[in-house]
Amino acid sequence: MGVKLEKIGPNRVKLEIEASAELVNKGLDFALTKGIGEDALLNEALNHIIPEVYEAAVQETGITPISKADIFIIEAAKDQPLRFSAEVFIKPEIKLGKYKGLETTKDKALTVTDAEIEKELLRYRQGNAKTEVVEDGEVLTGDIVKIDFEGFKDGVAFAGGSSENYSLEIGSGSFIPGFEEQVIGMKLNEEKDIEVVFPENYHAEDLAGAPVTFKVRVNEITRKQIAELDDEFAKTISDFNTIAELKEDVRKVLLARKEATANKYKREQLVKQAVNNATFELDEQMIDAEVKRMVRDFENQAKAHGTTLEGYLEQTNQTLESFETQFRDEAQNRLESHLVLQEIASVENIEVTEDEINNEVLVIAKTYNKQPEEIQALLENKDNANSLKSELAMRKAEALLVEHSESK
């Protein structure tokens, strides 16, 4: 095997790798055992041998990758050597500064007010509210309406400006400013022209700042019926028999939430100090890649909730570029924190035990309503296993910062 290493950025390298024709043929033999069609044989063979060859190249060059490699095939054919390149971000050289004895604010006594309890109970009541169809009456704030609408600019219908039986909660602020307010007071089956002006920063340039008219028809009105705050409500939504017991439980939940927030803030402040005290160079390309990853995560979450990234951007009047910009500072902070915590874990010889990994598997399984065996199966992938181990090591490094901090 031949390997050529080239630095293409402060924290990014390219490996040009060549593997023997014998290895390629062995990969093809393996692919044949899986009953794959002839057209897909080579791709399957490459999928089988490239990870092994890449790992060997990493070991030979002594680099420390901190991201998945981008693989580019240069030459691949039966009876011929395999040539490909792998571009990957590597761990930058980090010189730690002071990370023990960092100052943190003194813990304050935390309390939960009656108003906070009532607000949380209102959220419970709204979440368990029943709905009824309104046949006779006007649309009120908080109602959910189904409407048909079609938008016109200068008397001409514009693309993407119409829908049928569109569900809209009045007062949610999810539609164009000024639209929902004009639906209030409409009755079932009523039709109305609603005039609004698109925001100046609307993503569609031909509509940005433009006055338009929507022809609207109300097809259905539903209204939430919020339950009374009594013992019966407590029995319905919990294992408690009285509202007093439920209130006490809510107080404990809110207090635990405040304590978790305070602890999180303390850890973040200590990590920020450790980052500021460290010296290292962060590649702009690495930040770009982290932003893209965060946007992909957002997109996957949107799909899980039955929507799309494109739909969200349209609803919030954003372009993809402006949306990505919002993640940039967070992406940089996250990368810097991870790199410094990983370096602290290395210097302090922090290790993660099998018991700690197994316990975390149980937590993840419970969080995502999965069987532990399903999570363990995911950890058979080396990247997933290393990612979990790194996450646990960073948590222990954070705990070390807290343990050795000084309250002021």
Short mmCIF file of C-alpha atoms in Angstrom, two decimals:
data_model
loop_
_atom_site.label_atom_id
_atom_site.label_comp_id
_atom_site.label_asym_id
_atom_site.label_seq_id
_atom_site.Cartn_x
_atom_site.Cartn_y
_atom_site.Cartn_z
CA MET A 1 0.00 0.00 0.00
CA GLY A 2 1.23 3.49 -0.86
CA VAL A 3 0.19 6.64 1.04
CA LYS A 4 0.95 10.28 0.30
CA LEU A 5 0.01 12.92 2.90
CA GLU A 6 -0.73 16.51 1.91
CA LYS A 7 -1.83 19.34 4.21
CA ILE A 8 -4.64 21.29 2.53
CA GLY A 9 -5.70 23.48 5.46
CA PRO A 10 -4.69 24.35 9.02
CA ASN A 11 -6.58 21.30 10.31
CA ARG A 12 -7.32 19.38 7.10
CA VAL A 13 -5.24 16.86 5.19
CA LYS A 14 -5.56 14.79 2.03
CA LEU A 15 -4.36 11.21 1.85
CA GLU A 16 -3.65 9.81 -1.62
CA ILE A 17 -3.84 6.05 -1.20
CA GLU A 18 -3.03 3.16 -3.50
CA ALA A 19 -4.00 -0.46 -2.72
CA SER A 20 -2.99 -3.58 -4.64
CA ALA A 21 -4.97 -5.15 -7.45
CA GLU A 22 -4.97 -8.33 -5.35
CA LEU A 23 -6.94 -6.55 -2.64
CA VAL A 24 -9.42 -5.22 -5.21
CA ASN A 25 -9.99 -8.74 -6.53
CA LYS A 26 -10.50 -10.06 -3.01
CA GLY A 27 -13.15 -7.38 -2.53
CA LEU A 28 -14.85 -8.47 -5.74
CA ASP A 29 -14.81 -12.09 -4.54
CA PHE A 30 -16.46 -10.99 -1.32
CA ALA A 31 -19.12 -9.04 -3.26
CA LEU A 32 -19.90 -12.13 -5.31
CA THR A 33 -20.77 -14.08 -2.15
CA LYS A 34 -23.52 -11.56 -1.41
CA GLY A 35 -25.39 -12.29 -4.64
CA ILE A 36 -25.08 -8.76 -5.97
CA GLY A 37 -25.67 -7.94 -9.60
CA GLU A 38 -22.66 -7.46 -11.86
CA ASP A 39 -23.21 -3.71 -12.25
CA ALA A 40 -22.99 -3.20 -8.48
CA LEU A 41 -20.12 -5.61 -7.80
CA LEU A 42 -17.33 -3.04 -7.91
CA ASN A 43 -19.17 -0.56 -5.68
CA GLU A 44 -19.81 -3.28 -3.12
CA ALA A 45 -16.18 -4.36 -3.26
CA LEU A 46 -15.01 -0.77 -2.69
CA ASN A 47 -17.43 -0.33 0.21
CA HIS A 48 -15.89 -3.44 1.74
CA ILE A 49 -12.20 -2.66 1.30
CA ILE A 50 -11.91 1.15 1.46
CA PRO A 51 -12.61 1.47 5.22
CA GLU A 52 -9.91 -1.10 5.97
CA VAL A 53 -7.38 0.51 3.61
CA TYR A 54 -8.19 4.00 4.90
CA GLU A 55 -7.73 2.90 8.52
CA ALA A 56 -4.37 1.39 7.66
CA ALA A 57 -3.34 4.67 5.96
CA VAL A 58 -4.35 6.63 9.08
CA GLN A 59 -2.21 4.35 11.22
CA GLU A 60 0.75 4.63 8.83
CA THR A 61 0.68 8.43 8.70
CA GLY A 62 -0.02 8.87 12.42
CA ILE A 63 -2.73 11.49 11.92
CA THR A 64 -5.66 11.88 14.36
CA PRO A 65 -8.88 12.36 12.36
CA ILE A 66 -11.73 14.18 14.10
CA SER A 67 -14.29 13.83 11.31
CA LYS A 68 -15.46 11.33 8.76
CA ALA A 69 -13.33 11.29 5.65
CA ASP A 70 -14.56 12.53 2.27
CA ILE A 71 -13.59 9.76 -0.17
CA PHE A 72 -12.87 10.41 -3.85
CA ILE A 73 -12.21 7.45 -6.19
CA ILE A 74 -9.39 8.12 -8.66
CA GLU A 75 -9.08 4.71 -10.30
CA ALA A 76 -10.84 1.42 -9.60
CA ALA A 77 -11.13 -1.64 -11.83
CA LYS A 78 -10.75 -5.40 -11.72
CA ASP A 79 -7.11 -6.59 -11.86
CA GLN A 80 -5.94 -2.98 -11.34
CA PRO A 81 -4.60 -1.17 -8.26
CA LEU A 82 -7.15 0.92 -6.39
CA ARG A 83 -6.34 4.62 -6.13
CA PHE A 84 -8.43 7.01 -4.07
CA SER A 85 -8.03 10.12 -1.94
CA ALA A 86 -9.42 10.83 1.51
CA GLU A 87 -9.82 14.35 2.87
CA VAL A 88 -10.33 14.65 6.61
CA PHE A 89 -10.11 17.14 9.44
CA ILE A 90 -7.41 16.36 11.99
CA LYS A 91 -7.00 17.36 15.59
CA PRO A 92 -5.16 20.68 15.79
CA GLU A 93 -2.22 21.16 18.10
CA ILE A 94 -3.66 22.45 21.37
CA LYS A 95 -1.70 24.14 24.14
CA LEU A 96 -3.82 24.11 27.27
CA GLY A 97 -3.74 27.04 29.65
CA LYS A 98 -5.20 27.11 33.13
CA TYR A 99 -8.17 24.78 33.54
CA LYS A 100 -8.05 23.96 37.25
CA GLY A 101 -8.94 26.53 39.89
CA LEU A 102 -11.18 28.46 37.50
CA GLU A 103 -13.63 30.87 39.09
CA THR A 104 -17.38 30.28 39.10
CA THR A 105 -20.28 32.11 40.70
CA LYS A 106 -21.39 30.91 44.12
CA ASP A 107 -24.49 28.71 44.08
CA LYS A 108 -27.66 30.59 44.98
CA ALA A 109 -30.66 29.14 46.80
CA LEU A 110 -33.24 28.29 44.14
CA THR A 111 -36.99 28.62 44.71
CA VAL A 112 -40.18 28.05 42.73
CA THR A 113 -42.99 30.61 42.97
CA ASP A 114 -46.73 29.93 42.99
CA ALA A 115 -47.00 31.86 39.72
CA GLU A 116 -44.49 29.52 38.05
CA ILE A 117 -46.46 26.51 39.26
CA GLU A 118 -49.71 27.98 37.92
CA LYS A 119 -48.08 28.71 34.57
CA GLU A 120 -46.83 25.12 34.27
CA LEU A 121 -50.26 23.76 35.25
CA LEU A 122 -51.83 25.95 32.55
CA ARG A 123 -49.48 24.33 30.06
CA TYR A 124 -50.65 20.91 31.30
CA ARG A 125 -54.27 21.97 30.90
CA GLN A 126 -53.72 23.31 27.40
CA GLY A 127 -51.88 20.15 26.41
CA ASN A 128 -54.81 18.04 27.59
CA ALA A 129 -57.56 20.33 26.29
CA LYS A 130 -60.45 18.91 24.32
CA THR A 131 -61.60 20.59 21.16
CA GLU A 132 -65.09 21.27 19.88
CA VAL A 133 -66.27 22.37 16.47
CA VAL A 134 -67.79 25.84 16.45
CA GLU A 135 -70.86 25.95 14.21
CA ASP A 136 -72.26 29.29 15.28
CA GLY A 137 -69.91 32.05 16.30
CA GLU A 138 -66.88 34.04 15.26
CA VAL A 139 -63.21 33.09 15.10
CA LEU A 140 -61.41 33.98 18.34
CA THR A 141 -57.73 34.13 19.29
CA GLY A 142 -56.61 30.59 20.13
CA ASP A 143 -59.05 28.93 17.72
CA ILE A 144 -57.78 26.50 15.10
CA VAL A 145 -59.30 27.19 11.69
CA LYS A 146 -59.18 25.38 8.39
CA ILE A 147 -59.12 27.85 5.55
CA ASP A 148 -58.85 28.02 1.78
CA PHE A 149 -56.77 30.92 0.56
CA GLU A 150 -55.29 32.29 -2.65
CA GLY A 151 -52.88 35.20 -2.84
CA PHE A 152 -52.82 37.89 -5.53
CA LYS A 153 -50.21 40.54 -6.31
CA ASP A 154 -51.39 43.33 -8.61
CA GLY A 155 -54.44 41.18 -9.36
CA VAL A 156 -52.40 38.15 -10.48
CA ALA A 157 -52.16 34.93 -8.46
CA PHE A 158 -48.58 34.26 -7.36
CA ALA A 159 -46.80 30.90 -7.06
CA GLY A 160 -47.02 29.19 -3.68
CA GLY A 161 -49.74 31.56 -2.49
CA SER A 162 -52.67 29.18 -2.30
CA SER A 163 -53.84 26.24 -0.21
CA GLU A 164 -57.01 24.33 0.66
CA ASN A 165 -58.07 23.34 4.17
CA TYR A 166 -54.93 24.91 5.60
CA SER A 167 -54.84 24.46 9.38
CA LEU A 168 -53.93 27.65 11.24
CA GLU A 169 -53.95 28.44 14.96
CA ILE A 170 -55.01 32.04 15.37
CA GLY A 171 -52.51 33.94 17.47
CA SER A 172 -49.63 31.59 16.75
CA GLY A 173 -47.87 34.17 14.59
CA SER A 174 -47.03 31.50 12.04
CA PHE A 175 -48.53 33.31 9.05
CA ILE A 176 -47.64 36.59 7.34
CA PRO A 177 -47.85 39.48 9.85
CA GLY A 178 -51.32 41.01 9.90
CA PHE A 179 -53.07 37.99 8.36
CA GLU A 180 -54.27 36.15 11.47
CA GLU A 181 -55.62 39.32 13.07
CA GLN A 182 -57.97 39.79 10.08
CA VAL A 183 -59.27 36.23 10.33
CA ILE A 184 -60.51 37.00 13.86
CA GLY A 185 -64.23 37.74 13.71
CA MET A 186 -64.89 35.69 10.56
CA LYS A 187 -67.67 33.08 10.69
CA LEU A 188 -67.98 29.56 9.31
CA ASN A 189 -68.16 29.52 5.47
CA GLU A 190 -67.51 33.27 5.34
CA GLU A 191 -65.33 34.60 2.52
CA LYS A 192 -63.18 37.69 2.84
CA ASP A 193 -60.37 39.59 1.13
CA ILE A 194 -57.42 40.11 3.46
CA GLU A 195 -54.77 42.67 2.55
CA VAL A 196 -51.26 42.35 3.96
CA VAL A 197 -47.72 43.42 3.09
CA PHE A 198 -44.93 40.84 2.90
CA PRO A 199 -41.93 41.58 5.14
CA GLU A 200 -39.00 43.37 3.51
CA ASN A 201 -36.75 40.39 4.29
CA TYR A 202 -39.09 37.80 2.76
CA HIS A 203 -37.10 35.07 0.99
CA ALA A 204 -38.93 35.46 -2.35
CA GLU A 205 -37.51 38.70 -3.79
CA ASP A 206 -40.53 39.37 -6.02
CA LEU A 207 -42.79 39.39 -2.92
CA ALA A 208 -40.50 41.08 -0.38
CA GLY A 209 -42.17 44.28 0.79
CA ALA A 210 -45.04 43.82 -1.67
CA PRO A 211 -48.73 44.49 -0.81
CA VAL A 212 -50.90 41.47 -1.65
CA THR A 213 -54.51 40.36 -1.29
CA PHE A 214 -55.57 36.95 -0.04
CA LYS A 215 -59.04 35.64 -0.85
CA VAL A 216 -59.91 33.58 2.24
CA ARG A 217 -62.74 31.19 3.11
CA VAL A 218 -63.25 29.65 6.58
CA ASN A 219 -64.15 25.96 6.30
CA GLU A 220 -63.94 24.90 9.94
CA ILE A 221 -63.53 26.47 13.39
CA THR A 222 -62.41 24.41 16.40
CA ARG A 223 -61.99 25.73 19.92
CA LYS A 224 -60.04 24.35 22.86
CA GLN A 225 -61.95 23.49 26.02
CA ILE A 226 -59.48 23.70 28.91
CA ALA A 227 -60.21 21.49 31.91
CA GLU A 228 -60.87 22.89 35.38
CA LEU A 229 -57.93 22.80 37.77
CA ASP A 230 -59.34 20.36 40.31
CA ASP A 231 -58.78 16.92 41.83
CA GLU A 232 -60.43 15.24 38.85
CA PHE A 233 -57.92 16.88 36.51
CA ALA A 234 -55.04 15.67 38.71
CA LYS A 235 -56.39 12.10 38.57
CA THR A 236 -56.78 12.30 34.79
CA ILE A 237 -53.23 13.36 33.93
CA SER A 238 -51.20 11.86 36.79
CA ASP A 239 -51.02 9.22 39.50
CA PHE A 240 -52.04 11.78 42.13
CA ASN A 241 -55.49 12.00 43.72
CA THR A 242 -55.53 15.68 44.56
CA ILE A 243 -54.55 18.92 42.91
CA ALA A 244 -52.41 19.74 45.96
CA GLU A 245 -50.29 16.64 45.36
CA LEU A 246 -49.95 17.50 41.69
CA LYS A 247 -48.86 21.05 42.55
CA GLU A 248 -46.19 19.74 44.90
CA ASP A 249 -44.90 17.42 42.18
CA VAL A 250 -44.82 20.31 39.70
CA ARG A 251 -42.83 22.34 42.23
CA LYS A 252 -40.25 19.55 42.49
CA VAL A 253 -40.05 19.21 38.70
CA LEU A 254 -39.55 22.95 38.21
CA LEU A 255 -36.93 23.09 40.97
CA ALA A 256 -35.01 20.20 39.41
CA ARG A 257 -35.22 22.00 36.05
CA LYS A 258 -33.79 25.19 37.57
CA GLU A 259 -30.98 23.25 39.25
CA ALA A 260 -30.13 21.54 35.95
CA THR A 261 -30.09 24.92 34.18
CA ALA A 262 -27.84 26.43 36.85
CA ASN A 263 -25.43 23.50 36.69
CA LYS A 264 -25.38 23.66 32.90
CA TYR A 265 -24.59 27.39 33.03
CA LYS A 266 -21.75 26.76 35.51
CA ARG A 267 -20.22 24.07 33.29
CA GLU A 268 -20.51 26.26 30.21
CA GLN A 269 -18.77 29.17 31.94
CA LEU A 270 -15.93 26.96 33.13
CA VAL A 271 -15.49 25.42 29.67
CA LYS A 272 -15.51 28.89 28.12
CA GLN A 273 -12.71 29.96 30.45
CA ALA A 274 -10.69 26.83 29.63
CA VAL A 275 -11.14 27.51 25.90
CA ASN A 276 -10.09 31.16 26.29
CA ASN A 277 -6.99 30.05 28.21
CA ALA A 278 -5.99 27.52 25.53
CA THR A 279 -4.07 28.25 22.33
CA PHE A 280 -4.95 26.58 19.02
CA GLU A 281 -5.95 27.34 15.45
CA LEU A 282 -9.37 26.39 14.12
CA ASP A 283 -9.89 25.85 10.39
CA GLU A 284 -12.71 27.89 8.83
CA GLN A 285 -13.55 24.85 6.71
CA MET A 286 -14.08 22.88 9.92
CA ILE A 287 -16.59 25.47 11.10
CA ASP A 288 -18.32 25.35 7.70
CA ALA A 289 -18.61 21.56 7.96
CA GLU A 290 -20.04 21.78 11.48
CA VAL A 291 -22.63 24.32 10.32
CA LYS A 292 -23.69 21.95 7.51
CA ARG A 293 -23.96 19.10 10.01
CA MET A 294 -26.13 21.18 12.35
CA VAL A 295 -28.41 22.17 9.47
CA ARG A 296 -28.75 18.48 8.49
CA ASP A 297 -29.71 17.67 12.08
CA PHE A 298 -32.35 20.42 11.99
CA GLU A 299 -33.66 19.07 8.69
CA ASN A 300 -33.95 15.54 10.11
CA GLN A 301 -35.82 16.87 13.15
CA ALA A 302 -38.16 18.80 10.86
CA LYS A 303 -38.92 15.63 8.89
CA ALA A 304 -39.61 13.76 12.12
CA HIS A 305 -42.26 16.39 12.91
CA GLY A 306 -43.86 16.13 9.48
CA THR A 307 -42.40 19.25 7.93
CA THR A 308 -39.39 20.22 5.81
CA LEU A 309 -36.49 22.61 6.03
CA GLU A 310 -37.78 24.38 2.92
CA GLY A 311 -41.18 24.81 4.55
CA TYR A 312 -39.62 26.22 7.69
CA LEU A 313 -37.50 28.69 5.72
CA GLU A 314 -40.54 29.87 3.81
CA GLN A 315 -42.60 30.20 6.98
CA THR A 316 -39.89 32.23 8.72
CA ASN A 317 -38.97 34.30 5.66
CA GLN A 318 -35.35 33.12 5.53
CA THR A 319 -32.91 31.97 2.90
CA LEU A 320 -30.73 28.91 3.47
CA GLU A 321 -27.67 31.17 3.61
CA SER A 322 -29.14 33.40 6.34
CA PHE A 323 -30.32 30.32 8.23
CA GLU A 324 -26.83 28.79 8.15
CA THR A 325 -25.34 32.07 9.40
CA GLN A 326 -27.36 31.71 12.61
CA PHE A 327 -25.53 28.47 13.41
CA ARG A 328 -22.02 29.74 12.81
CA ASP A 329 -21.18 31.11 16.27
CA GLU A 330 -22.69 28.04 17.94
CA ALA A 331 -20.75 25.76 15.58
CA GLN A 332 -17.46 27.51 16.40
CA ASN A 333 -18.15 27.44 20.15
CA ARG A 334 -19.08 23.77 20.01
CA LEU A 335 -15.93 22.80 18.11
CA GLU A 336 -13.68 24.81 20.41
CA SER A 337 -15.30 23.34 23.52
CA HIS A 338 -15.08 19.77 22.23
CA LEU A 339 -11.44 20.10 21.22
CA VAL A 340 -10.36 21.57 24.55
CA LEU A 341 -12.38 19.07 26.61
CA GLN A 342 -10.94 16.19 24.58
CA GLU A 343 -7.43 17.52 25.20
CA ILE A 344 -8.11 17.83 28.94
CA ALA A 345 -9.44 14.26 28.96
CA SER A 346 -6.25 13.13 27.22
CA VAL A 347 -3.88 15.03 29.56
CA GLU A 348 -5.77 13.84 32.65
CA ASN A 349 -5.82 10.24 31.35
CA ILE A 350 -9.61 10.13 31.64
CA GLU A 351 -10.97 6.75 30.60
CA VAL A 352 -14.49 5.57 29.89
CA THR A 353 -15.42 2.17 31.31
CA GLU A 354 -17.64 -0.47 29.75
CA ASP A 355 -20.10 -0.01 32.64
CA GLU A 356 -20.37 3.70 31.83
CA ILE A 357 -21.03 2.92 28.18
CA ASN A 358 -23.64 0.30 29.08
CA ASN A 359 -25.39 2.70 31.46
CA GLU A 360 -25.48 5.36 28.75
CA VAL A 361 -26.95 2.83 26.33
CA LEU A 362 -29.83 2.31 28.77
CA VAL A 363 -30.36 6.09 29.06
CA ILE A 364 -30.37 6.55 25.28
CA ALA A 365 -32.74 3.61 24.79
CA LYS A 366 -35.19 5.04 27.34
CA THR A 367 -34.96 8.55 25.88
CA TYR A 368 -35.77 7.40 22.34
CA ASN A 369 -38.13 4.57 23.34
CA LYS A 370 -35.83 1.92 21.89
CA GLN A 371 -34.58 -1.43 23.10
CA PRO A 372 -31.02 -1.40 24.50
CA GLU A 373 -30.10 -4.05 21.94
CA GLU A 374 -30.99 -1.63 19.15
CA ILE A 375 -28.58 0.98 20.54
CA GLN A 376 -25.87 -1.63 21.06
CA ALA A 377 -26.24 -2.65 17.41
CA LEU A 378 -25.58 0.95 16.35
CA LEU A 379 -22.39 0.92 18.41
CA GLU A 380 -21.02 -1.90 16.28
CA ASN A 381 -20.21 0.91 13.86
CA LYS A 382 -16.78 2.15 14.90
CA ASP A 383 -17.60 5.82 14.28
CA ASN A 384 -20.72 5.61 16.49
CA ALA A 385 -18.83 3.82 19.25
CA ASN A 386 -15.99 6.35 19.20
CA SER A 387 -18.46 9.24 19.18
CA LEU A 388 -20.24 7.94 22.30
CA LYS A 389 -16.97 7.24 24.08
CA SER A 390 -15.71 10.74 23.26
CA GLU A 391 -18.96 12.30 24.52
CA LEU A 392 -18.68 10.47 27.86
CA ALA A 393 -15.01 11.44 28.21
CA MET A 394 -15.89 15.11 27.63
CA ARG A 395 -18.57 14.93 30.32
CA LYS A 396 -16.00 13.60 32.76
CA ALA A 397 -13.63 16.40 31.75
CA GLU A 398 -16.43 18.92 32.46
CA ALA A 399 -16.97 17.31 35.86
CA LEU A 400 -13.26 17.70 36.55
CA LEU A 401 -13.47 21.43 35.79
CA VAL A 402 -16.39 21.78 38.21
CA GLU A 403 -14.65 19.72 40.90
CA HIS A 404 -11.53 21.90 40.77
CA SER A 405 -13.32 25.25 40.38
CA GLU A 406 -13.42 27.99 42.99
CA SER A 407 -16.58 29.92 43.93
CA LYS A 408 -16.29 33.68 44.13
#
